[in-house]
Short mmCIF file of N, CA and C in Angstrom, two decimals:
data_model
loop_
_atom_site.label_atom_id
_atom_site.label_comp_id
_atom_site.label_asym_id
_atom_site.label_seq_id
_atom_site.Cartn_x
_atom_site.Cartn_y
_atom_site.Cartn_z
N UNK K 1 12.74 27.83 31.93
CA UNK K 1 11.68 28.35 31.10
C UNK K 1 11.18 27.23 30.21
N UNK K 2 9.95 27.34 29.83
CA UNK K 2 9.41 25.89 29.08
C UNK K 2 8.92 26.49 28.11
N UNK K 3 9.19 25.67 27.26
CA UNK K 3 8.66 25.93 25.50
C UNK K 3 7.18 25.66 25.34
N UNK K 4 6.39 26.86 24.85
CA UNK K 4 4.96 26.48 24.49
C UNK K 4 5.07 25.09 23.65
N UNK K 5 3.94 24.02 23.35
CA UNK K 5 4.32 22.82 22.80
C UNK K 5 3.58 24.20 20.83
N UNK K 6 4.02 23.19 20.15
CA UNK K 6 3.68 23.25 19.01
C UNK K 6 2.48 23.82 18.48
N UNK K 7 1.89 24.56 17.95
CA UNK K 7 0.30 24.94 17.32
C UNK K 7 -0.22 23.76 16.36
N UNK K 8 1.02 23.40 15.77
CA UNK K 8 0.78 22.44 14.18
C UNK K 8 0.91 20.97 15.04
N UNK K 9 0.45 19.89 15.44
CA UNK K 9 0.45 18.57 15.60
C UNK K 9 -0.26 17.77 14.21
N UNK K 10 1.07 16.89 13.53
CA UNK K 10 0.46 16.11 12.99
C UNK K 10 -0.26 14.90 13.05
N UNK K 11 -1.58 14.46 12.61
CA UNK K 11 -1.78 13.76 13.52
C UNK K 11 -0.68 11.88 13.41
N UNK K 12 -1.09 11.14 13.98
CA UNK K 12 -0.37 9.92 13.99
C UNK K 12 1.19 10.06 15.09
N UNK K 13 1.38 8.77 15.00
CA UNK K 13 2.78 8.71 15.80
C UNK K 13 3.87 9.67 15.82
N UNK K 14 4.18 10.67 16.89
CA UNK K 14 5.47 11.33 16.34
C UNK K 14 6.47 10.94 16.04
N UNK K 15 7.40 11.56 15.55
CA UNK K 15 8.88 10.64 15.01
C UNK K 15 9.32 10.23 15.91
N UNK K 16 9.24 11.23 17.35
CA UNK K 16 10.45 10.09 18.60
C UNK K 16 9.77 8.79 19.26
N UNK K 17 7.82 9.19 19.02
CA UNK K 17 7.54 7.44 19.53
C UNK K 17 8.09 6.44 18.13
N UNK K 18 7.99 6.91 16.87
CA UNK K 18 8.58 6.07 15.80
C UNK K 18 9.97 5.66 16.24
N UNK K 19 11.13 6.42 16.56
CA UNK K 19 12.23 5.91 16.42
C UNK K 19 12.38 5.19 18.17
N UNK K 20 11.86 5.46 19.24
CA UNK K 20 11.79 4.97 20.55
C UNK K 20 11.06 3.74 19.99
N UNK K 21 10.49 2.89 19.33
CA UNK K 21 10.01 1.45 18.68
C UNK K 21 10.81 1.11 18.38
N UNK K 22 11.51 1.81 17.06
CA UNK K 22 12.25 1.33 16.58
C UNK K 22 13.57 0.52 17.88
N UNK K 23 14.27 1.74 18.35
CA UNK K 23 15.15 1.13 19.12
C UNK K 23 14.54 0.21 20.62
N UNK K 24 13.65 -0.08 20.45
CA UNK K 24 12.98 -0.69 21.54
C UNK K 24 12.81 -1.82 20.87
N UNK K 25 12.25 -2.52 19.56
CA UNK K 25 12.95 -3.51 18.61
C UNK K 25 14.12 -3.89 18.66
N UNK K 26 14.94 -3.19 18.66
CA UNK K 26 16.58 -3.30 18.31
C UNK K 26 16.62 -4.23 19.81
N UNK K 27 16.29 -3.67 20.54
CA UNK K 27 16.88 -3.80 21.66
C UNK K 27 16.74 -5.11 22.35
N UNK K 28 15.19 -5.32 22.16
CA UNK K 28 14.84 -6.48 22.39
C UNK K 28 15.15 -7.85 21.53
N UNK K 29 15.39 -7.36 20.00
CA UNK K 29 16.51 -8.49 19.19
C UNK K 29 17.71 -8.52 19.81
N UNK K 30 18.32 -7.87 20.29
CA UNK K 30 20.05 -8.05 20.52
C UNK K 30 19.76 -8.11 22.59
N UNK K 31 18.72 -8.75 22.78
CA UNK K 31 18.85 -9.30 24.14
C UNK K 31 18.95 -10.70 23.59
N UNK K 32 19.09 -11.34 22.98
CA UNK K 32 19.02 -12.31 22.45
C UNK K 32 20.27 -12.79 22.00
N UNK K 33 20.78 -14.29 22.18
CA UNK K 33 22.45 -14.85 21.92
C UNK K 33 22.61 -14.44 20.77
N UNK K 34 23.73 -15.31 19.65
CA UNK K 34 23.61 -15.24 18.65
C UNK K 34 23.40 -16.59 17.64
N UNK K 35 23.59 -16.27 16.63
CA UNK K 35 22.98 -16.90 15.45
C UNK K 35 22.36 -18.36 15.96
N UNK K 36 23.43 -19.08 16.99
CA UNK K 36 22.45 -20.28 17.30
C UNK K 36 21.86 -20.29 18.17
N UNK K 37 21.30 -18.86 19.19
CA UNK K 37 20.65 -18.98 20.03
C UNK K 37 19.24 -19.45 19.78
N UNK K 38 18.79 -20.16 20.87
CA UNK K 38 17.42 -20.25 20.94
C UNK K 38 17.32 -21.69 21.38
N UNK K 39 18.62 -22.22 21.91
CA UNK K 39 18.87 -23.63 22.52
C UNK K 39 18.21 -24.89 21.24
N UNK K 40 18.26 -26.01 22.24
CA UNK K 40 17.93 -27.19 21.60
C UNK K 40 16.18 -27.02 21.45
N UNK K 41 15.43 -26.23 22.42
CA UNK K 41 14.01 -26.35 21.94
C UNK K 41 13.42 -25.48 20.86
N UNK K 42 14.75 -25.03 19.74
CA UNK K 42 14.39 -24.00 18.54
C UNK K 42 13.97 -25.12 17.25
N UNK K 43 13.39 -24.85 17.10
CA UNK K 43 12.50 -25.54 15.64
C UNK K 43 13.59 -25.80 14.57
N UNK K 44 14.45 -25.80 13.64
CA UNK K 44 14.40 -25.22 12.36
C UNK K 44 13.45 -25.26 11.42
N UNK K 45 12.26 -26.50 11.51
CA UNK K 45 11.32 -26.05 10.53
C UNK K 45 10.75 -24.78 10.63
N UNK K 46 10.36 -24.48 11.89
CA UNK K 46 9.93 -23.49 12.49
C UNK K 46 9.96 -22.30 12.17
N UNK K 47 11.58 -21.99 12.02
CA UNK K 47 12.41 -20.98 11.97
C UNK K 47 12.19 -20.80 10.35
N UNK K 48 12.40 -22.06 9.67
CA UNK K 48 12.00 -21.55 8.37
C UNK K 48 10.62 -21.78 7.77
N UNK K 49 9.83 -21.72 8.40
CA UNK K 49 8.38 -21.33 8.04
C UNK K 49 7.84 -20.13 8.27
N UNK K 50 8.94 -19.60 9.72
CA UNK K 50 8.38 -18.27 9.99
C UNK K 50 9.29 -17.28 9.00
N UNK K 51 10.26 -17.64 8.22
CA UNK K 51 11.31 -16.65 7.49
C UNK K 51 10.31 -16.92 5.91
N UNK K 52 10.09 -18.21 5.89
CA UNK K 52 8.76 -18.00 4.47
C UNK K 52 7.54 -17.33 4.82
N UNK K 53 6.76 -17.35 5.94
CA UNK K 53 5.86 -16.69 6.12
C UNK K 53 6.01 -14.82 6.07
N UNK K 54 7.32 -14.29 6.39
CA UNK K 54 7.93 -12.91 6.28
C UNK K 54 7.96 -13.15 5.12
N UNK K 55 8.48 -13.80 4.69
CA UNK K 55 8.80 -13.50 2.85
C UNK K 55 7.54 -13.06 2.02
N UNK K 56 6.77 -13.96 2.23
CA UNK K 56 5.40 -14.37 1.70
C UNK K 56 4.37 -12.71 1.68
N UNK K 57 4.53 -12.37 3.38
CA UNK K 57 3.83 -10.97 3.83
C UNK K 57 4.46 -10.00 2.86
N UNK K 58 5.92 -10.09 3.34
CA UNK K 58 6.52 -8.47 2.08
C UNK K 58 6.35 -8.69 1.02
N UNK K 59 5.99 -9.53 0.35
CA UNK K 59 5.85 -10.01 -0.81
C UNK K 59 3.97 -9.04 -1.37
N UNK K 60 3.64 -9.69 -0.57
CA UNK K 60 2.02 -9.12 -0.60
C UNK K 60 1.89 -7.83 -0.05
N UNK K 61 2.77 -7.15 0.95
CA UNK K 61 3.07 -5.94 0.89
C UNK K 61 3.34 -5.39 -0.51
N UNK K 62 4.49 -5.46 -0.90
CA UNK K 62 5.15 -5.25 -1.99
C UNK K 62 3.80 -4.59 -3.01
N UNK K 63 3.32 -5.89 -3.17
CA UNK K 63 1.84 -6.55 -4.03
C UNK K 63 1.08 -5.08 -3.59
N UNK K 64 0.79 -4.37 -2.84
CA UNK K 64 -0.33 -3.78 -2.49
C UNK K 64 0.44 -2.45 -2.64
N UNK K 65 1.18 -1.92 -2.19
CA UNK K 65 1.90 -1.15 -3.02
C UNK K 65 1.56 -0.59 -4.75
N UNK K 66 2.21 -2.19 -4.69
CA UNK K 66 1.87 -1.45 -6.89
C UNK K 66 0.47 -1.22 -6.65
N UNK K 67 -0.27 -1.97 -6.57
CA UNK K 67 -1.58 -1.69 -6.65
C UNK K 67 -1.89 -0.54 -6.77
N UNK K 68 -1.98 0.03 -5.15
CA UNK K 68 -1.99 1.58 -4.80
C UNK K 68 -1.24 2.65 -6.35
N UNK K 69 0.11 2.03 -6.06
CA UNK K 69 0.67 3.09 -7.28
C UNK K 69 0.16 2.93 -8.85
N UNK K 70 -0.27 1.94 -8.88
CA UNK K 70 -1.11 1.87 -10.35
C UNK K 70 -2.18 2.56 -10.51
N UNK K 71 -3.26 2.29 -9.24
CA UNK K 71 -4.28 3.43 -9.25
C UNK K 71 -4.15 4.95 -8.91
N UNK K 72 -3.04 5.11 -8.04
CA UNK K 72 -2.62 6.34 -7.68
C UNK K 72 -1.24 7.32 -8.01
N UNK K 73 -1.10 7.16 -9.57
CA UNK K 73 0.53 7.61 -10.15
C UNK K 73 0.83 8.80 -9.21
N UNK K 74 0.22 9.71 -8.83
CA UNK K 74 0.52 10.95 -8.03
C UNK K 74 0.97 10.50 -6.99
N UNK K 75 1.32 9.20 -6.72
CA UNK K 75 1.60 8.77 -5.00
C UNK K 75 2.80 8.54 -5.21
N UNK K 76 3.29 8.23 -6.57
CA UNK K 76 4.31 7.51 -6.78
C UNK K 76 5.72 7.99 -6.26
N UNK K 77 6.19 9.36 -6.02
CA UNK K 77 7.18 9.69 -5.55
C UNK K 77 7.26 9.89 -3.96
N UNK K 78 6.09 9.45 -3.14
CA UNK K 78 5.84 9.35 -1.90
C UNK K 78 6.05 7.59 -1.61
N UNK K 79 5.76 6.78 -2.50
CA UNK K 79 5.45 5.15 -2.19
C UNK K 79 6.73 4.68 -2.46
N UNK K 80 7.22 4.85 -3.68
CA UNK K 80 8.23 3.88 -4.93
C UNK K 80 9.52 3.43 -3.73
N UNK K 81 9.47 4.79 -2.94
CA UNK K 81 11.03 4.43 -1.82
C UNK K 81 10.54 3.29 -0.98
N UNK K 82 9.92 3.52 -0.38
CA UNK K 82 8.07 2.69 1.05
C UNK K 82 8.74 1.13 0.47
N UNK K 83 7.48 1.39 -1.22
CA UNK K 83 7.96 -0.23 -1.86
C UNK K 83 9.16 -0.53 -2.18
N UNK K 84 10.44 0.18 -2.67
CA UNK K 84 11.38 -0.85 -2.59
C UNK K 84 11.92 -1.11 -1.57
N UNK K 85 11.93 -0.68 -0.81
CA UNK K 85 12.41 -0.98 1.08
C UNK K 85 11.52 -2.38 1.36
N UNK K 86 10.21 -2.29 1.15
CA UNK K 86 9.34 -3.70 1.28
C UNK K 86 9.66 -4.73 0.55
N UNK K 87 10.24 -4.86 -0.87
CA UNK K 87 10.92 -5.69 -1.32
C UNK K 87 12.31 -5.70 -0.79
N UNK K 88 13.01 -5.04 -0.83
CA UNK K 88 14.53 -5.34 -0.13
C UNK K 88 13.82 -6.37 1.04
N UNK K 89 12.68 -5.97 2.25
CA UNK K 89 12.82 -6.80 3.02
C UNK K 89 12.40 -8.49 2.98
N UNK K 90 11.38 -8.50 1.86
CA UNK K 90 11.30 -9.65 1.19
C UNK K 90 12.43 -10.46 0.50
N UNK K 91 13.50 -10.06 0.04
CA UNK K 91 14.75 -10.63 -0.53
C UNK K 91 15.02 -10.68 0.79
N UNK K 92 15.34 -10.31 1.71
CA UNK K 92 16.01 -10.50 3.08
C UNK K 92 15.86 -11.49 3.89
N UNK K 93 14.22 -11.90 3.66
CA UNK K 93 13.62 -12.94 3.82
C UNK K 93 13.96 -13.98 3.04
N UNK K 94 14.09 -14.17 2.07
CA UNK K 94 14.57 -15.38 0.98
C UNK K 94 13.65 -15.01 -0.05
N UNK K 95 12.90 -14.53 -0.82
CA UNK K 95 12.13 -13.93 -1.33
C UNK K 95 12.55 -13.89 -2.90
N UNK K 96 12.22 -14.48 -3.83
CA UNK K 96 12.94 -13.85 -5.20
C UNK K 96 11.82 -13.36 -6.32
N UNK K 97 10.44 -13.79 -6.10
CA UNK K 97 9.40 -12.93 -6.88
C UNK K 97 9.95 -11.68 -6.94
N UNK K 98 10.09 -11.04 -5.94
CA UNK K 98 9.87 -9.41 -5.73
C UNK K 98 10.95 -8.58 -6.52
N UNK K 99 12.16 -9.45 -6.97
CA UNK K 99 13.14 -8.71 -7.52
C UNK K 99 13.16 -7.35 -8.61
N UNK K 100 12.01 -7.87 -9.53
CA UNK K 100 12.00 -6.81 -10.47
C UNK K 100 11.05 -6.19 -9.67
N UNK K 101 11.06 -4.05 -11.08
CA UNK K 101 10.38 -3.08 -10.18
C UNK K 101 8.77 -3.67 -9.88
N UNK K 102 7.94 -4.85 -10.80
CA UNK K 102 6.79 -5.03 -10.50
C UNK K 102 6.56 -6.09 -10.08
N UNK K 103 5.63 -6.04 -9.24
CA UNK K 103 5.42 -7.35 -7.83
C UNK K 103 4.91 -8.24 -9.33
N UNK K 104 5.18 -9.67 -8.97
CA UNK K 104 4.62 -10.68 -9.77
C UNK K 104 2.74 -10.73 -10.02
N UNK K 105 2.48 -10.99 -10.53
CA UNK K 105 0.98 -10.99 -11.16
C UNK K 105 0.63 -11.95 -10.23
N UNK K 106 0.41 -12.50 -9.44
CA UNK K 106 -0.07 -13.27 -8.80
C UNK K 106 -0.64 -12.55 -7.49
N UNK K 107 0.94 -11.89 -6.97
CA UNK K 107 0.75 -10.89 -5.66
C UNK K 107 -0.17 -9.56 -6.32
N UNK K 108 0.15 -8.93 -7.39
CA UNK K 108 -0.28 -7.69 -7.98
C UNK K 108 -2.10 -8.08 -7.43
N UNK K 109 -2.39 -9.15 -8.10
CA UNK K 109 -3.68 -9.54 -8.38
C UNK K 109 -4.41 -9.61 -6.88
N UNK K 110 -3.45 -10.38 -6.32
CA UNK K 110 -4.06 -10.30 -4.82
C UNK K 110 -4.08 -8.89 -4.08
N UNK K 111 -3.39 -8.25 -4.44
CA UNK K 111 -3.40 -6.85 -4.01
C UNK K 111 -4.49 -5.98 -4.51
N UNK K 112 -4.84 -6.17 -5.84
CA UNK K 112 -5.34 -5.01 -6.36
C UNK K 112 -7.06 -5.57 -5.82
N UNK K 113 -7.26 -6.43 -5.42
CA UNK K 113 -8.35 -7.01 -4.97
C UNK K 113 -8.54 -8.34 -5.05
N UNK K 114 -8.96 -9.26 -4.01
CA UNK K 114 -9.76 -10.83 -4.70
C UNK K 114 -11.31 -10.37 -4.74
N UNK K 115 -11.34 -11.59 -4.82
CA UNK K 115 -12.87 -11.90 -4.99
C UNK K 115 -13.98 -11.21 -4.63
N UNK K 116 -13.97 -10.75 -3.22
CA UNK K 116 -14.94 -10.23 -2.33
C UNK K 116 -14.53 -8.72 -2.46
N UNK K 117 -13.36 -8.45 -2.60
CA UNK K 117 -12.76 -7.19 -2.79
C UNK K 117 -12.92 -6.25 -1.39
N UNK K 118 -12.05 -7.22 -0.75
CA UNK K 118 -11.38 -6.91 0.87
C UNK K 118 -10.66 -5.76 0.91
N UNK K 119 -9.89 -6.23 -0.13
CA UNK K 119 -8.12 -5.60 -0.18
C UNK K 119 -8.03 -4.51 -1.55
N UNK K 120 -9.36 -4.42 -2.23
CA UNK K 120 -9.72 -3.36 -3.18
C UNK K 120 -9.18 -2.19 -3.30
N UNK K 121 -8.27 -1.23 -3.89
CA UNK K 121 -7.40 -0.03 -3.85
C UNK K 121 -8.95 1.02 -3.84
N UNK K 122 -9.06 1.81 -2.70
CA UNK K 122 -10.01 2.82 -2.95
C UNK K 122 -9.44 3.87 -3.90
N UNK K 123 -10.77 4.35 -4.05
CA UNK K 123 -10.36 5.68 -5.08
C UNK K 123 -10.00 6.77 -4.69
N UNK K 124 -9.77 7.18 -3.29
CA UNK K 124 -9.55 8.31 -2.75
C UNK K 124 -7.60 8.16 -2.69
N UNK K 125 -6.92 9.30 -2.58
CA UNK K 125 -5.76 8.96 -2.42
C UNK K 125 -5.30 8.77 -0.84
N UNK K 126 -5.93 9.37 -0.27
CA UNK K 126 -5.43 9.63 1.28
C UNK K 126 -6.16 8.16 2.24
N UNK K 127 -7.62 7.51 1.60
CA UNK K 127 -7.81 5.86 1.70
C UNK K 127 -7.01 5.22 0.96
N UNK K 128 -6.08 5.33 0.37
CA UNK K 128 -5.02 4.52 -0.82
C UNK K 128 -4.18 3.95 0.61
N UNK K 129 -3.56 5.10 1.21
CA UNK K 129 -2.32 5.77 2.28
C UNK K 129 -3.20 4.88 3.53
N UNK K 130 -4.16 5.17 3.90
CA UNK K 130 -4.83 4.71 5.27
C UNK K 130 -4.50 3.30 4.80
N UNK K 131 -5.18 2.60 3.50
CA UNK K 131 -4.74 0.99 3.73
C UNK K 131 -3.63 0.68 3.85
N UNK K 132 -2.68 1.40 2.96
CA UNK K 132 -1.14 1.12 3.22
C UNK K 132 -1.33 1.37 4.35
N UNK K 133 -0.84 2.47 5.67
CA UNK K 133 -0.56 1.83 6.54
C UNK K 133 -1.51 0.87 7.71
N UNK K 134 -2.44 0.97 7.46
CA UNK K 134 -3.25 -0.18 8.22
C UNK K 134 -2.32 -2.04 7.81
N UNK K 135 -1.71 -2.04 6.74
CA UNK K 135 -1.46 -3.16 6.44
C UNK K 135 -0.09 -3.16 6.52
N UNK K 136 0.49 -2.01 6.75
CA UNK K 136 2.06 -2.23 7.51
C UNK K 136 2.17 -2.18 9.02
N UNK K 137 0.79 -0.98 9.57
CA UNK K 137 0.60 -1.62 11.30
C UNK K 137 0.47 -3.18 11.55
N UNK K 138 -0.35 -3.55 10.82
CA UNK K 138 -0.55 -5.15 11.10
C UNK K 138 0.40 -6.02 11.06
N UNK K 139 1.03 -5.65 10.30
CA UNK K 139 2.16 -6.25 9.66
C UNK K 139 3.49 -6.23 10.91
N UNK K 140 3.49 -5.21 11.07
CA UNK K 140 4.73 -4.60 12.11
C UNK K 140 4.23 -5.57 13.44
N UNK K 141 3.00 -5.25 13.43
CA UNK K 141 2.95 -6.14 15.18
C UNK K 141 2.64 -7.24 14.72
N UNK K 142 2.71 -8.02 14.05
CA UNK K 142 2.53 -9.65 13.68
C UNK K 142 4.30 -9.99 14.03
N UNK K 143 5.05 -9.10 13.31
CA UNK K 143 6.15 -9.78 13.10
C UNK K 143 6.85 -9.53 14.90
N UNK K 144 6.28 -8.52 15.39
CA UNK K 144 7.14 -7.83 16.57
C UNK K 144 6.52 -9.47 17.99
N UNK K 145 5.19 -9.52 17.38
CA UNK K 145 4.37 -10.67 18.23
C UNK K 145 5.46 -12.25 18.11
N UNK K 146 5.51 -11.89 16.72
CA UNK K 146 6.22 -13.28 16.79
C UNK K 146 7.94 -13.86 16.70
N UNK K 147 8.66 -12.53 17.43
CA UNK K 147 10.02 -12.54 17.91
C UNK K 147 10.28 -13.41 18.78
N UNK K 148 9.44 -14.27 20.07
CA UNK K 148 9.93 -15.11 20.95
C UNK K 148 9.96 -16.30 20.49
N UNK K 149 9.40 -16.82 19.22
CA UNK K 149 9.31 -18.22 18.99
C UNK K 149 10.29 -18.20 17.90
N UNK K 150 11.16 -17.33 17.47
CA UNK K 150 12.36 -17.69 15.92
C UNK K 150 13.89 -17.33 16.59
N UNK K 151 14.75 -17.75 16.52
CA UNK K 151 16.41 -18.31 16.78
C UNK K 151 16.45 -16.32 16.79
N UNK K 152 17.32 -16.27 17.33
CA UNK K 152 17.97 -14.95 17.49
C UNK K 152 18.37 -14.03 16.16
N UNK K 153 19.38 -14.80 15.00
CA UNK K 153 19.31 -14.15 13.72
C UNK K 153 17.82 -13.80 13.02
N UNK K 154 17.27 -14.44 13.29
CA UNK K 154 15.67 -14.17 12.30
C UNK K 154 14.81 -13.31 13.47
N UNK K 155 15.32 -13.24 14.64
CA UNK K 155 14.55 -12.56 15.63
C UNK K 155 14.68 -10.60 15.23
N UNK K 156 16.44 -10.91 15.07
CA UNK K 156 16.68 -9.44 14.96
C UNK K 156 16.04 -8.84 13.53
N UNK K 157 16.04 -9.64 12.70
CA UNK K 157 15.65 -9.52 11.37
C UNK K 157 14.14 -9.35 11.36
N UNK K 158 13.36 -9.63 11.98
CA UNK K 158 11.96 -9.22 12.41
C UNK K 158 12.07 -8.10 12.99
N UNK K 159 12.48 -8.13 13.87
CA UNK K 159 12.07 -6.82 14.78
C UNK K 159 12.94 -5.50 13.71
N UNK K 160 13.84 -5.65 13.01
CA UNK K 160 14.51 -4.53 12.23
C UNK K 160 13.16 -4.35 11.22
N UNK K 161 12.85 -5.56 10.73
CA UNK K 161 11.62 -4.73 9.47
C UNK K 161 10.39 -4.35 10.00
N UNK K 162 10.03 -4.81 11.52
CA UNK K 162 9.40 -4.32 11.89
C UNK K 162 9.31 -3.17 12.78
N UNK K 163 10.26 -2.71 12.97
CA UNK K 163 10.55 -1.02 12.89
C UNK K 163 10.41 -0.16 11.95
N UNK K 164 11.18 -0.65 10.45
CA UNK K 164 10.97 -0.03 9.42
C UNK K 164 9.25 -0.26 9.11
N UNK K 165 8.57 -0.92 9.49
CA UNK K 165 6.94 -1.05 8.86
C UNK K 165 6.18 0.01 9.91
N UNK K 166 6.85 0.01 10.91
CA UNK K 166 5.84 1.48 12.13
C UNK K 166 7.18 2.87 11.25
N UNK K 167 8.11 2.64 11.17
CA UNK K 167 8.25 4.30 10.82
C UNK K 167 7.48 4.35 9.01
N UNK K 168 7.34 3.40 8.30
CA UNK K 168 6.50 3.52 6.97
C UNK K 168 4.73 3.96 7.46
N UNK K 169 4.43 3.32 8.71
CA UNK K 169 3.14 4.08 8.91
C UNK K 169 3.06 5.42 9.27
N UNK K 170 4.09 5.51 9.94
CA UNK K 170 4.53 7.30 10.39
C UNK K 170 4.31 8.10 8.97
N UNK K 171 5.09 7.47 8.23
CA UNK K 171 5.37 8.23 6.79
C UNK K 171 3.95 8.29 5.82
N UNK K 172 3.46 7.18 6.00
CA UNK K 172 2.02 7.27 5.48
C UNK K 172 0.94 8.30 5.62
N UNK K 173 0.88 8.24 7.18
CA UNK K 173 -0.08 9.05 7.77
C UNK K 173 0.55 10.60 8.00
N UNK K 174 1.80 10.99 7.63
CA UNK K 174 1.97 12.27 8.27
C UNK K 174 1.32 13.02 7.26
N UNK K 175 0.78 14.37 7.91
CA UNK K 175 -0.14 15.36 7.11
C UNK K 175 0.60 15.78 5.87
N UNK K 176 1.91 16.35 6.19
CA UNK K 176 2.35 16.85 5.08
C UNK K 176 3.09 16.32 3.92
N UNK K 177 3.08 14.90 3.94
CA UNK K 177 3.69 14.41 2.92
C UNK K 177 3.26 14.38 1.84
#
């Protein structure tokens, strides 16, 4: 006997394509040796330009976050978990701006808009949520793109926050949150 499917679909990713990424990340980090894999043709500058360049992103994640929650206090018990998970992954990265609860004024500033006002916090709350996750999708497949060129420890360490950045878009976009 087969189950009618659901009346209520929320829209965006369901949780099992979220967590089937996720472990499809996992999986594809731990095909990979360990800590010194990646032979003699592995960079270390490399390796640590791409672990500053992660740093740098959660960092400006982080950054866009407050933003959002500065203009949007009502978001705040939906985001505050989102952002400190985005800083944890910035310290993870090597990261030490991000430590306290507010992103440094530098990132804040870049977040809350530059110049042209790209990255501008809209006034709507549910466009607050769409940029957040538009800028953790991007984010997630930048880092998932660039797993074949970093040593195996920083490989798995990508692909782990970039699981956590597709289930934070899940969380963004679901209707009922």
């Amino acid at each position: 006997m087969s189950f009618p499917s659901s009346p209520r679909s929320a829209p965006g990713p369901s949780r099992r394509s979220v967590l089937a990424s996720a472990a499809g990340a996992a999986l594809l980090a731990g095909c990979t040796g360990g800590p010194g894999s990646g032979g003699a043709d592995t960079d270390p500058s490399a390796a640590d330009r791409a672990r500053a360049r992660a740093a740098r992103d959660s960092e400006e994640l982080a950054g866009r976050y407050t933003a959002v929650l500065a203009a949007h206090p009502g978001l705040a018990e939906r985001l505050r978990p989102l952002r400190a998970e985005v800083v944890r992954h910035a310290e993870a990265f090597g990261a030490v701006r991000t430590a306290s609860p507010k992103a440094s004024p530098s990132v804040s500033a870049r977040a809350a808009g530059p110049q042209d006002g790209a990255d501008a916090v809209p006034a709507a709350a549910q466009d607050a949520l769409a940029l957040l996750a538009a800028a953790e999708r991007e984010l997630a497949d930048r880092r998932a793109a660039a797993l074949p060129g970093v040593p195996g420890e920083l490989a798995r360490l990508l692909a782990s926050v970039a699981a956590a950045g597709a289930a934070h878009v899940y969380l963004l976009t679901e209707a009922d949150g």
